[in-house]
Each structure stands twice: as C-alpha cells, then as structure tokens.
Coordinates of C-alpha atoms in Angstrom, one line a residue:
X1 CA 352.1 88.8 154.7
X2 CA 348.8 88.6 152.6
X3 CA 349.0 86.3 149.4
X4 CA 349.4 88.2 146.0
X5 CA 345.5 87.3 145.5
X6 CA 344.4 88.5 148.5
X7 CA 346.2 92.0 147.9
X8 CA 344.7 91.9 144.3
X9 CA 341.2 91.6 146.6
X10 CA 342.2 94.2 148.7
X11 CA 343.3 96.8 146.1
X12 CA 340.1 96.0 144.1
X13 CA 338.1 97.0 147.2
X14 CA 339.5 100.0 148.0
X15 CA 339.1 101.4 144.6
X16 CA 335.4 100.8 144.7
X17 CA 335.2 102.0 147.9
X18 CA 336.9 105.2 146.4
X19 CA 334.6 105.6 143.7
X20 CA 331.3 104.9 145.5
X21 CA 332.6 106.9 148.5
X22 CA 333.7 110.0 146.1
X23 CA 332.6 112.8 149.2
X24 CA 335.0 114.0 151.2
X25 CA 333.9 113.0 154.3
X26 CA 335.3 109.7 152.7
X27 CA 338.7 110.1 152.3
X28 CA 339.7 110.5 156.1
X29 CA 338.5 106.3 156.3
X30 CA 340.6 105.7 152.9
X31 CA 344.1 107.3 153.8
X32 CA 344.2 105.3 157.3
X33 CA 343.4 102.6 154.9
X34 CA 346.3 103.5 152.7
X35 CA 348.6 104.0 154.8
X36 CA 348.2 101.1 157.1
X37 CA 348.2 98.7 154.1
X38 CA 350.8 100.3 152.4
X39 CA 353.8 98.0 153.0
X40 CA 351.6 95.0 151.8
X41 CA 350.7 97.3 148.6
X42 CA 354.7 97.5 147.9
X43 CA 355.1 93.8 148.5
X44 CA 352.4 92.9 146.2
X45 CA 353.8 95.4 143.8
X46 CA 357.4 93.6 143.7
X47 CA 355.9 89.9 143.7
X48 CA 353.2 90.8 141.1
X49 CA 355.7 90.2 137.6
X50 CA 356.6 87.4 139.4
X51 CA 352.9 86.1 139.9
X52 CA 351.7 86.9 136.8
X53 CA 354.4 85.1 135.2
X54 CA 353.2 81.5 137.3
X55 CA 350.1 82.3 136.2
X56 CA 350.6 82.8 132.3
X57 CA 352.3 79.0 132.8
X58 CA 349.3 77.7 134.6
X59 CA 347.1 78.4 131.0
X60 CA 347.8 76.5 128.5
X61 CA 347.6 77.7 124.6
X62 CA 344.4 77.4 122.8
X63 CA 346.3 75.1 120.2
X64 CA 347.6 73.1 122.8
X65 CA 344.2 71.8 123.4
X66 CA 342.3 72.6 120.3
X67 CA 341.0 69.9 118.1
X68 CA 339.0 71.8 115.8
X69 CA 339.0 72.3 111.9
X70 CA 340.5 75.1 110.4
X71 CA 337.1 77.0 109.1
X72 CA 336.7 79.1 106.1
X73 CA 335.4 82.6 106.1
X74 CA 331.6 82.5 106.3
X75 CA 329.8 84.4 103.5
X76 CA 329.5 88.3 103.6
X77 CA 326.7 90.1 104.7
X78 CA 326.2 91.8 100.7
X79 CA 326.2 88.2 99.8
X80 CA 323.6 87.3 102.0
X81 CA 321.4 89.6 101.4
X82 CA 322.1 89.4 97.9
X83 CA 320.7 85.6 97.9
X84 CA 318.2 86.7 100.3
X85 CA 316.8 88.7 97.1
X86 CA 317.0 86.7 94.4
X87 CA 316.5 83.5 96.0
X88 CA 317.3 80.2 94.8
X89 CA 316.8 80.8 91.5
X90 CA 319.1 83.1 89.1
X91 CA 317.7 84.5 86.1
X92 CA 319.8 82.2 84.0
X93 CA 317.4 79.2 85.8
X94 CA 314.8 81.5 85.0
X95 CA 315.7 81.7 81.6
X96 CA 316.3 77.9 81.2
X97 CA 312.8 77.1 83.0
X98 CA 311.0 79.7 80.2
X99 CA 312.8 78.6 77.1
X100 CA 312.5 74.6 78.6
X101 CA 308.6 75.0 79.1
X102 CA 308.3 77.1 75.8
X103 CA 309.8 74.1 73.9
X104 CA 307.7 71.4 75.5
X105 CA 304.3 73.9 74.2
X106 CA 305.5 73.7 70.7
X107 CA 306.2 70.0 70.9
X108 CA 303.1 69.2 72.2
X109 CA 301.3 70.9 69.8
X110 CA 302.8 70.0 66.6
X111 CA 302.5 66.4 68.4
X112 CA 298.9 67.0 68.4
X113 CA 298.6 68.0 65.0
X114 CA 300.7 65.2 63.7
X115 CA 298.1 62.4 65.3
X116 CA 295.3 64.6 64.5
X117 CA 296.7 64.3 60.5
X118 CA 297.0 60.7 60.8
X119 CA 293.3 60.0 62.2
X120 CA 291.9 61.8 59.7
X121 CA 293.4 59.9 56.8
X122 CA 293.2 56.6 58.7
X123 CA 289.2 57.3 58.9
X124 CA 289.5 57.8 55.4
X125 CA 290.6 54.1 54.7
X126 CA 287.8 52.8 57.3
X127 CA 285.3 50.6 56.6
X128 CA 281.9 51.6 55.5
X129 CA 283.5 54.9 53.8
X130 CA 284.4 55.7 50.1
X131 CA 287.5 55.1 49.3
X132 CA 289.2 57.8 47.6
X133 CA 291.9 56.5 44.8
X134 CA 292.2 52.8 43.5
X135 CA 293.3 50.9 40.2
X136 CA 293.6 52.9 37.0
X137 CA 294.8 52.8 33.4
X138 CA 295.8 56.0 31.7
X139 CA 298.8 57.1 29.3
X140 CA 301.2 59.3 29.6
X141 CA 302.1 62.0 27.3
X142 CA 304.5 60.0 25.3
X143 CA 302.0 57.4 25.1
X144 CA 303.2 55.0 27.7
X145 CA 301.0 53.0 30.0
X146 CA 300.2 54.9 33.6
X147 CA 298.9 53.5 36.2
X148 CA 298.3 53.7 39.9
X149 CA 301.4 51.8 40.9
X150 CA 303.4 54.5 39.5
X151 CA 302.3 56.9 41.9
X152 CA 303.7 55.1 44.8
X153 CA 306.4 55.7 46.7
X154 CA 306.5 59.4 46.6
X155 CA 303.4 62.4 47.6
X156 CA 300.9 62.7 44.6
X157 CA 299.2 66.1 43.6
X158 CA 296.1 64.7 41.4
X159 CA 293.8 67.2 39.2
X160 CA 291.0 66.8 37.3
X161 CA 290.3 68.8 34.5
X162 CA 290.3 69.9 30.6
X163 CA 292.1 72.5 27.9
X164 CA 288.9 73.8 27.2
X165 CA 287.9 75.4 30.3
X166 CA 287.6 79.2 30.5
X167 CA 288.6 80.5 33.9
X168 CA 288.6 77.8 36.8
X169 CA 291.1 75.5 35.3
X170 CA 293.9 77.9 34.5
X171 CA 293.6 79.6 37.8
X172 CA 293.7 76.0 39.6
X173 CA 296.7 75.4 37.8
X174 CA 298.5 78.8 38.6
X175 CA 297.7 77.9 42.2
X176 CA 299.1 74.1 41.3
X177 CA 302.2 76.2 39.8
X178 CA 302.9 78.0 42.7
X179 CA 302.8 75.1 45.0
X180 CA 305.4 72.7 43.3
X181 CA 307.9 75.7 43.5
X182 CA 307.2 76.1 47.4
X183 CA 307.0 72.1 47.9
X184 CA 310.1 71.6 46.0
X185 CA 311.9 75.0 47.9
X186 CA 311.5 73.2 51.0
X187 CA 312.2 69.6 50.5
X188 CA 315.0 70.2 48.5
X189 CA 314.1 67.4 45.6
X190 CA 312.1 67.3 42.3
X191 CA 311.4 63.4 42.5
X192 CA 309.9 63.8 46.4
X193 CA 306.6 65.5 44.5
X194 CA 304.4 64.5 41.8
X195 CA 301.7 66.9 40.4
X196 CA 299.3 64.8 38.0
X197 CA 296.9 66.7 35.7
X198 CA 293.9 64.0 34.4
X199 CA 291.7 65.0 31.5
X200 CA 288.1 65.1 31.9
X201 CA 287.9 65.7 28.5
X202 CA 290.0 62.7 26.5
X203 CA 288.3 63.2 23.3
X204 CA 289.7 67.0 22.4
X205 CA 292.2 67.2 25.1
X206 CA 294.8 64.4 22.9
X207 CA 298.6 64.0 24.1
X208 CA 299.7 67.0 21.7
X209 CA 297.1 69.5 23.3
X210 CA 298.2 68.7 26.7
X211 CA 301.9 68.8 26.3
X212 CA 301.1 72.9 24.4
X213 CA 298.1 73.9 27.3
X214 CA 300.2 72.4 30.6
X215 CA 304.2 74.1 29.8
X216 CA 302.0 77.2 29.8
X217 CA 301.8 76.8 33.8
X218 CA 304.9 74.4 35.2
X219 CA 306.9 72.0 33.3
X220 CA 306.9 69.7 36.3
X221 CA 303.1 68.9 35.5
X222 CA 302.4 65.3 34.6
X223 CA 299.5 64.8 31.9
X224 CA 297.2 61.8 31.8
X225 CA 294.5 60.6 29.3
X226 CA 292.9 58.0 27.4
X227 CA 289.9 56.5 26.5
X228 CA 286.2 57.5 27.7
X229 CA 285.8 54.5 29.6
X230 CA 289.2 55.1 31.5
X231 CA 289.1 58.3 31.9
X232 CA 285.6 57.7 33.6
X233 CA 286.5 54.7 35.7
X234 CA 289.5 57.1 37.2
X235 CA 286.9 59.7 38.5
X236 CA 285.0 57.0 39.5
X237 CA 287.9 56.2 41.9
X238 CA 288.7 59.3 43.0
X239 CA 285.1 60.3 43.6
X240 CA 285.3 62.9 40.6
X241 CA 282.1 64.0 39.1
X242 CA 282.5 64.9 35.4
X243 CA 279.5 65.5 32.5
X244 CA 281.6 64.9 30.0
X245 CA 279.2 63.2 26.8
X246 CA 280.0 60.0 25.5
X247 CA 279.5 60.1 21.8
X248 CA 281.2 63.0 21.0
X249 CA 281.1 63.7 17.4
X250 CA 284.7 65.4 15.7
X251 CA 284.1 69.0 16.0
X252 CA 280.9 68.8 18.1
X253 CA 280.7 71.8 20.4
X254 CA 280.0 70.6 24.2
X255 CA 279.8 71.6 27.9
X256 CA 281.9 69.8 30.9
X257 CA 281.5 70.1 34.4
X258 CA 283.5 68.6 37.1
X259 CA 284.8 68.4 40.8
X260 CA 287.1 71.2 41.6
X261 CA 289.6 69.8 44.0
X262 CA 293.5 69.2 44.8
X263 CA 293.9 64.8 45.9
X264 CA 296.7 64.5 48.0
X265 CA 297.8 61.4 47.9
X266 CA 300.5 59.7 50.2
X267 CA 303.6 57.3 49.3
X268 CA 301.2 54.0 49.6
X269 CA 298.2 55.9 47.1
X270 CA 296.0 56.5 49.9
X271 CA 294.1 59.6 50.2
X272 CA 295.5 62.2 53.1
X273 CA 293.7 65.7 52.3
X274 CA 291.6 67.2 49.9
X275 CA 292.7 71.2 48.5
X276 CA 290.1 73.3 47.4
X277 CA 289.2 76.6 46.1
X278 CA 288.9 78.5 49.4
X279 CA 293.3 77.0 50.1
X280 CA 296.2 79.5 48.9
X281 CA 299.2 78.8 47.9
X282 CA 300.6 79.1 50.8
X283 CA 298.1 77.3 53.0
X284 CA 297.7 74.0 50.8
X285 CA 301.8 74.1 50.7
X286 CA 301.8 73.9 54.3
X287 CA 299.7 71.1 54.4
X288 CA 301.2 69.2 52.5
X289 CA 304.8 69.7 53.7
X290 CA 303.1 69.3 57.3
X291 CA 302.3 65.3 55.8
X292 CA 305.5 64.8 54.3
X293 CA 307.3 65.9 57.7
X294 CA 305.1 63.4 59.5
X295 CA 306.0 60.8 56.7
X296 CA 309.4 61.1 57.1
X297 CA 309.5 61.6 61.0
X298 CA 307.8 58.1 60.9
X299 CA 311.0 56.1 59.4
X300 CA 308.8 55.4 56.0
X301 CA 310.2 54.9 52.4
X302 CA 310.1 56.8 50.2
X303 CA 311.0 56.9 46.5
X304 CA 313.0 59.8 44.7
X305 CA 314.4 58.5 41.8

C-alpha cells in the first residue's frame, strides 16, 4: 500500500487533473482512475488523523525555540504621518526658538548701547579734551560751604542760570521739574538724584531770592551762589559762558547771557551727557535712567543717604 504522502500526491493530482481537464471527454480517464485507486483513497482516509497527529509532534512550538524580545507595538500610521507633517520640531520648540532669539536681539542691543554710553563719557575724560566739571566753592542756601565733593556718590543734574530771566529759565526748570518726578518714579529714592540750580547772577540772585524763585518749580532743587569770582571760576569748569558784569552797582539795571544746557554728572563728578533745549521730559529722563542702570549693573557705589 502507498505511504500516506504518496496518497496525499496522488489525490492532489487528480484534482488538478479534474480541474484542467473540466471537458467531458475527461471524465471517462478520471473514474477508471477513481475507481482503481479507491481502496488506497479509503486507507489514506483512516490513517490520515493518525498521520497528521505524528506530524503536529514532529514541529515544534515557536516558543520552544524562540529567543526573541517581547516587542512593543510599533507606532500608528496617524502618528506617522502626523510626525511626518510637523517634523521634528513642535510649535512649542518653535515658540521657544522665537521668544529665545527675540531675547538675545534685545540683549544685544541694550549691550550696545550700554558700551556705546560708556565710550562717549570716557572720551570725555581723554586727554587733549576739555574737561567738563572740577573743583569749586559755592554756598548753599542756608549759607553752608558747597563744593564739588558733595556731589559725589550719587547722579548730579547741574543748571546754570538766574531769577531774573524772562522766559528760558522758567521753562528749563519746568522741564528740570518734570524730570526729578520721572527719575525719582523709577528709581524709587529721593537721595539717588541731585538737581543743582547755580546762579549766574550772584549779585541779585542772594540766598533769600533763590529759596522764593526755585519752590515755585520743585522743592527738590538745590540752589548755589556766591561771590563773582566763584561763581565765574564754576562756569569756567563746567564750560559755562556767562556775561554777567563785574561791578555791578545796587540797583543797576543789566543784561546776562549764558549757556543753555542740562550737566549730567555721574557718582565720581565726571561728565556723562549734556541735555539741551531740543530733549523732553521724557527723552532726557530716559537718558539718564539709561546711565544709572548701567551704573548700577556695573557693581559701583553709590551714595543715598
């Protein structure tokens, strides 16, 4: 008797034959077939459980032999094409990258600023220009002793003029007014600032006057004079031109003309930026908060009290 294989062969062979041969001229060589195979068909039939069965035992189980790592499920395909659209960056990198490169802008250019600031007032202290500030002897309103040395350690705000002056004066010290309020807004103390008003006029413009003519504008205002010769050796150092006569008789009538200007003056007396006529309120405040900023970002002292 044929093996079980061999009547799996045979059985396989006749039904192609069958379905290639589909005429029915074909089916008088297929019965014969049948029929004289058909006791081998029946034996295959009752052996084949029993084959199959030895054969299932002949393969072993895939985990008998497998070594490989359990592996996760892979990604979907929304989630593949969902990076394939946005790519390796999200919009939250995106965002990060803007506001990151945004940041390093304003940086830079405040940076710039800053050093541009400091050349200009360290070309102001070079060598072979005038220097702008220096020794002085004035008095106060209460009649003490002023001098340069008391302007150290904080920012000093110095104008020159006189009580007598019809328009330019009181409008520089509006202006003047308005910036103390703004400076001391934004830094938060009185003592940081020091706006100093000098006579050009020392003869008329006594302690009494200016005490009356400066509460008129801020309260904050410091008044200087003194004699002829220091009042003109103080615009000599601050570059001030003033036409102020020297004999001046008591009740003379006269004429004085002088320098328009704002001295800013930093925590060591030097000179850092000059405010004139053409600066607003809000434009010379910025400047000079910009300079106390870069004071204080550089670690120096200063005074308050």
């Amino acid at each position: 008797m044929p093996s079980p294989m061999r009547m799996a062969g045979l059985l396989s062979r006749a039904t192609r034959n069958m379905t290639i041969e589909a005429a029915p001229a074909s089916s008088t060589r297929i019965v014969p077939f049948l029929r004289n195979n058909a006791s081998q068909c029946r034996a295959y039939t009752q052996q084949r459980p029993r084959c199959q069965q030895s054969m299932r035992s002949m393969i072993p189980a895939q985990n008998d032999f497998s070594t490989s790592a359990f592996r996760a499920k892979g990604p979907t395909m929304g989630q593949m094409r969902q990076r394939h659209t946005t790519g390796p960056f999200s919009w939250k990198a995106a965002l990060l990258f803007v506001l990151t490169g945004a940041g390093m802008m304003v940086y830079f250019r405040v940076e710039k600023a800053r050093l541009e600031r400091k050349r200009m007032a360290e070309m102001s202290k070079g060598v072979g220009r005038p220097k702008v500030g220096g020794p002085f002897v004035l008095k106060d309103l209460d009649g003490k002793e002023f001098t340069e040395e008391d302007l150290k350690g904080k920012y000093s705000f110095v104008y020159f003029g006189f009580t007598h002056c019809p328009d330019i004066c009181p409008d520089e010290l509006d202006k003047m007014a308005e910036i103390i309020e703004k400076v001391k807004a934004s830094t938060k103390d009185e003592k940081l600032f020091m706006p100093v008003f000098i006579t050009c006029d020392p003869v008329r413009d006594t302690p009494e006057v200016l005490r009356e003519y400066l509460k008129e504008f801020h309260p904050g205002i410091v008044g200087l004079t003194g004699t002829y010769e220091q009042v003109k050796n103080v615009c000599k150092q601050y570059r001030v031109y003033f036409s102020t006569p020297k004999d001046v008789k008591p009740g003379e009538d006269y004429l004085v003309d002088h320098s328009i200007y704002f001295y800013l003056m930093d925590p060591d007396n030097d000179f850092v930026e000059c405010i004139g006529r053409q600066d607003t309120p809000e434009s010379a405040s910025k400047v000079i908060l910009e300079h106390i900023n870069d004071w204080k970002r550089e670690g120096k002292p200063l005074k308050t009290v």
